[in-house]
Amino acid sequence: MARGEQDAPEGSRGETAGGVEAHWQEPEPVRAHRPDPDVAHERWTQDGQDISGEAGQIADAAERRTDPVEIIQRCAHRGLTLATAESLTAGSLAARLADVPGASAALRGGVIAYCNAVKQGLLGVDEDLLESRGAVDPAVAASMARGAASATGSVLGVSTTGVAGPEPHEGKEVGTVYVGLACRKSAAQRFGLRLPEACEVDDHESSAEGAPDTGEDWISGAVLLDLDGDRAAIRDASVEAALKLVEELLLTEPPGFTDPR
């Protein structure tokens, strides 16, 4: 959350300390944009759920297409809240969102889960899953996203877990990154939201026993990034890819905007 900001009271239609109204009107460019599913698929996938390439180029391309202001506005306009769970990016993703004035209208908080004990203890990632697959895994990424949303009472969760270098980790090469995404199923049904096509869907709808809010149903999944570059470039690309994934979810075309299928 940006410095000096206070959360607006539940249901408030007043202004936050950052001067941004809690009751949003989508700006004209947002309202006018209707995503082309073929373009959205093309921009994300090169080989199934694997997004490969030079980390700096991927980060630059994603940053040019993604505006955190629109993410916050789209969430706030629909009454959606968002939380982050970060391993290799260590808070950079939350910071990108918190740079938006009035981010508290949507951003609830985040967890830096740099070690497995935190992934398990705070985010509710299953211990057996971590032991059998390691932390750099699509199911772990999806579970981290669900855990962040559950722990903060948010509707959406987004996560990063991977190997930024300089050395391989748990048998995974440098540049192997998973970005996880989760949305409460009730909100997905209400707003007609769908996971981006690039996501490998995770069938486990709850986290470890004892994790907060385990009774909630979710849609969740993860995208594999196969990145080339130095440590900083890999982390930057992971942040931008996570923002892009959230945006693709929010760009799901609501029912009523297209002809009946």
Short mmCIF file of C-alpha atoms in Angstrom, two decimals, residues 43-249:
data_model
loop_
_atom_site.label_atom_id
_atom_site.label_comp_id
_atom_site.label_asym_id
_atom_site.label_seq_id
_atom_site.Cartn_x
_atom_site.Cartn_y
_atom_site.Cartn_z
CA ARG A 43 0.55 -12.07 -26.90
CA TRP A 44 0.82 -14.58 -24.07
CA THR A 45 1.60 -17.96 -25.59
CA GLN A 46 4.40 -19.16 -27.74
CA ASP A 47 4.27 -22.85 -26.88
CA GLY A 48 1.28 -23.91 -24.79
CA GLN A 49 1.72 -22.52 -21.28
CA ASP A 50 5.41 -21.75 -21.82
CA ILE A 51 6.38 -18.10 -22.38
CA SER A 52 10.00 -18.15 -23.47
CA GLY A 53 12.49 -15.51 -24.38
CA GLU A 54 14.99 -12.91 -23.29
CA ALA A 55 13.85 -11.54 -19.93
CA GLY A 56 14.47 -7.88 -20.70
CA GLN A 57 12.49 -8.02 -23.94
CA ILE A 58 9.57 -9.79 -22.27
CA ALA A 59 9.56 -7.27 -19.43
CA ASP A 60 9.66 -4.31 -21.82
CA ALA A 61 6.90 -5.72 -24.03
CA ALA A 62 4.64 -6.50 -21.05
CA GLU A 63 5.26 -3.11 -19.46
CA ARG A 64 4.31 -1.30 -22.67
CA ARG A 65 1.01 -3.15 -22.80
CA THR A 66 0.09 -3.15 -19.11
CA ASP A 67 -0.88 -0.19 -16.95
CA PRO A 68 -1.15 -0.82 -13.18
CA VAL A 69 -3.50 2.18 -12.98
CA GLU A 70 -6.00 0.34 -15.16
CA ILE A 71 -5.64 -2.80 -13.05
CA ILE A 72 -6.46 -0.88 -9.87
CA GLN A 73 -9.31 0.96 -11.57
CA ARG A 74 -10.82 -2.17 -13.07
CA CYS A 75 -10.68 -3.95 -9.71
CA ALA A 76 -12.13 -1.01 -7.78
CA HIS A 77 -14.88 -0.43 -10.37
CA ARG A 78 -16.09 -4.00 -9.81
CA GLY A 79 -15.44 -4.10 -6.07
CA LEU A 80 -12.62 -6.62 -6.51
CA THR A 81 -9.68 -6.75 -4.11
CA LEU A 82 -6.22 -8.08 -4.83
CA ALA A 83 -3.30 -9.57 -2.90
CA THR A 84 0.18 -10.76 -3.84
CA ALA A 85 2.42 -13.65 -2.79
CA GLU A 86 6.02 -13.29 -3.90
CA SER A 87 9.09 -15.44 -3.71
CA LEU A 88 11.80 -14.42 -6.19
CA THR A 89 10.34 -10.90 -6.71
CA ALA A 90 10.35 -10.24 -2.94
CA GLY A 91 7.74 -7.47 -2.88
CA SER A 92 8.45 -5.81 -6.25
CA LEU A 93 5.07 -6.85 -7.63
CA ALA A 94 3.17 -5.33 -4.71
CA ALA A 95 5.29 -2.20 -5.02
CA ARG A 96 4.35 -1.78 -8.70
CA LEU A 97 0.67 -1.87 -7.75
CA ALA A 98 1.16 0.37 -4.71
CA ASP A 99 2.79 3.03 -6.90
CA VAL A 100 -0.70 3.82 -8.18
CA PRO A 101 -2.27 6.68 -6.17
CA GLY A 102 -5.30 5.31 -4.35
CA ALA A 103 -4.12 1.70 -4.73
CA SER A 104 -5.78 0.88 -1.40
CA ALA A 105 -9.11 0.91 -3.22
CA ALA A 106 -8.15 -2.55 -4.50
CA LEU A 107 -4.79 -3.69 -3.10
CA ARG A 108 -5.23 -5.44 0.26
CA GLY A 109 -1.66 -6.53 0.93
CA GLY A 110 0.94 -9.12 0.17
CA VAL A 111 3.20 -11.82 1.56
CA ILE A 112 6.91 -12.20 0.79
CA ALA A 113 7.36 -15.95 0.98
CA TYR A 114 11.03 -16.37 0.26
CA CYS A 115 11.33 -19.74 1.95
CA ASN A 116 9.17 -22.86 2.04
CA ALA A 117 8.34 -22.45 5.73
CA VAL A 118 6.59 -19.16 4.97
CA LYS A 119 4.86 -20.60 1.90
CA GLN A 120 3.51 -23.37 4.08
CA GLY A 121 2.87 -21.46 7.32
CA LEU A 122 1.40 -18.19 6.02
CA LEU A 123 0.05 -19.14 2.60
CA GLY A 124 -1.09 -22.66 3.39
CA VAL A 125 0.85 -24.38 0.60
CA ASP A 126 0.71 -28.11 1.24
CA GLU A 127 3.88 -29.50 2.82
CA ASP A 128 3.77 -32.68 0.75
CA LEU A 129 3.45 -30.63 -2.42
CA LEU A 130 6.53 -28.59 -1.52
CA GLU A 131 8.51 -31.70 -0.64
CA SER A 132 7.53 -33.68 -3.72
CA ARG A 133 7.67 -30.95 -6.36
CA GLY A 134 9.74 -28.16 -4.83
CA ALA A 135 8.83 -24.49 -4.61
CA VAL A 136 9.22 -23.78 -8.34
CA ASP A 137 6.10 -25.51 -9.57
CA PRO A 138 2.77 -24.51 -11.16
CA ALA A 139 0.65 -26.07 -8.40
CA VAL A 140 2.72 -24.26 -5.77
CA ALA A 141 2.30 -20.95 -7.62
CA ALA A 142 -1.48 -21.43 -7.82
CA SER A 143 -1.64 -22.37 -4.14
CA MET A 144 0.40 -19.30 -3.19
CA ALA A 145 -2.05 -17.10 -5.09
CA ARG A 146 -5.02 -18.68 -3.32
CA GLY A 147 -3.23 -18.38 0.02
CA ALA A 148 -2.51 -14.67 -0.43
CA ALA A 149 -6.14 -13.96 -1.31
CA SER A 150 -7.38 -16.07 1.62
CA ALA A 151 -5.00 -14.54 4.16
CA THR A 152 -5.99 -10.99 3.24
CA GLY A 153 -9.66 -11.57 2.51
CA SER A 154 -9.13 -10.63 -1.13
CA VAL A 155 -11.00 -11.76 -4.22
CA LEU A 156 -7.93 -12.13 -6.42
CA GLY A 157 -4.45 -13.42 -5.71
CA VAL A 158 -1.32 -13.36 -7.86
CA SER A 159 2.00 -15.00 -7.09
CA THR A 160 5.56 -15.42 -8.30
CA THR A 161 7.93 -18.31 -7.62
CA GLY A 162 11.05 -19.21 -9.53
CA VAL A 163 14.81 -19.15 -9.96
CA ALA A 164 16.35 -15.73 -10.56
CA GLY A 165 19.91 -16.99 -10.25
CA PRO A 166 22.79 -16.93 -10.18
CA GLU A 167 22.62 -20.71 -9.65
CA PRO A 168 19.98 -23.38 -10.38
CA HIS A 169 17.72 -24.28 -7.46
CA GLU A 170 16.01 -27.57 -6.59
CA GLY A 171 16.92 -28.93 -10.01
CA LYS A 172 15.32 -25.99 -11.85
CA GLU A 173 17.37 -23.88 -14.24
CA VAL A 174 17.90 -20.15 -13.82
CA GLY A 175 15.04 -18.30 -15.49
CA THR A 176 12.38 -20.90 -14.66
CA VAL A 177 9.50 -18.92 -13.16
CA TYR A 178 5.85 -19.67 -12.46
CA VAL A 179 3.27 -16.91 -12.10
CA GLY A 180 0.14 -18.02 -10.26
CA LEU A 181 -3.34 -16.52 -10.41
CA ALA A 182 -6.45 -17.20 -8.34
CA CYS A 183 -9.97 -15.80 -8.21
CA ARG A 184 -12.83 -16.69 -5.92
CA LYS A 185 -15.27 -18.74 -7.96
CA SER A 186 -18.23 -16.71 -6.72
CA ALA A 187 -16.69 -13.52 -8.15
CA ALA A 188 -15.67 -15.27 -11.36
CA GLN A 189 -19.25 -16.38 -11.90
CA ARG A 190 -20.68 -12.99 -10.99
CA PHE A 191 -18.48 -11.03 -13.40
CA GLY A 192 -18.00 -13.71 -16.02
CA LEU A 193 -14.23 -13.90 -15.42
CA ARG A 194 -12.10 -16.67 -16.90
CA LEU A 195 -8.47 -17.62 -16.45
CA PRO A 196 -6.30 -16.48 -19.38
CA GLU A 197 -5.76 -19.18 -21.98
CA ALA A 198 -2.06 -19.28 -21.13
CA CYS A 199 -2.82 -20.59 -17.63
CA GLU A 200 -2.29 -24.21 -16.74
CA VAL A 201 -5.42 -24.77 -14.64
CA ASP A 202 -4.86 -26.09 -11.13
CA ASP A 203 -7.48 -28.59 -9.95
CA HIS A 204 -6.71 -28.18 -6.24
CA GLU A 205 -9.29 -25.66 -5.02
CA SER A 206 -8.09 -25.36 -1.43
CA SER A 207 -4.74 -24.99 0.28
CA ALA A 208 -3.34 -26.98 3.17
CA GLU A 209 -5.55 -27.89 6.09
CA GLY A 210 -5.60 -25.05 8.59
CA ALA A 211 -4.94 -22.33 6.02
CA PRO A 212 -7.28 -19.36 6.28
CA ASP A 213 -10.64 -19.54 4.52
CA THR A 214 -10.15 -23.06 3.15
CA GLY A 215 -13.87 -23.47 2.43
CA GLU A 216 -13.84 -21.06 -0.51
CA ASP A 217 -13.94 -22.39 -4.07
CA TRP A 218 -11.47 -20.95 -6.56
CA ILE A 219 -10.47 -20.84 -10.17
CA SER A 220 -6.69 -20.87 -10.23
CA GLY A 221 -3.73 -21.71 -12.40
CA ALA A 222 -0.20 -20.76 -13.37
CA VAL A 223 1.92 -19.75 -16.35
CA LEU A 224 5.50 -20.90 -16.95
CA LEU A 225 8.07 -18.28 -17.89
CA ASP A 226 11.27 -19.64 -19.41
CA LEU A 227 13.52 -16.59 -19.26
CA ASP A 228 17.05 -15.77 -20.35
CA GLY A 229 18.88 -12.91 -18.68
CA ASP A 230 20.55 -11.76 -15.51
CA ARG A 231 18.98 -11.84 -12.06
CA ALA A 232 17.54 -8.33 -12.24
CA ALA A 233 16.06 -8.85 -15.70
CA ILE A 234 14.43 -12.13 -14.68
CA ARG A 235 12.83 -10.53 -11.64
CA ASP A 236 11.61 -7.54 -13.67
CA ALA A 237 10.12 -9.81 -16.33
CA SER A 238 8.37 -11.86 -13.63
CA VAL A 239 6.74 -8.74 -12.16
CA GLU A 240 5.55 -7.49 -15.54
CA ALA A 241 4.26 -10.92 -16.53
CA ALA A 242 2.30 -11.15 -13.26
CA LEU A 243 0.68 -7.76 -13.91
CA LYS A 244 -0.12 -8.85 -17.45
CA LEU A 245 -1.77 -12.04 -16.20
CA VAL A 246 -4.02 -10.10 -13.81
CA GLU A 247 -4.94 -7.71 -16.61
CA GLU A 248 -5.88 -10.58 -18.92
CA LEU A 249 -8.24 -11.93 -16.25
#
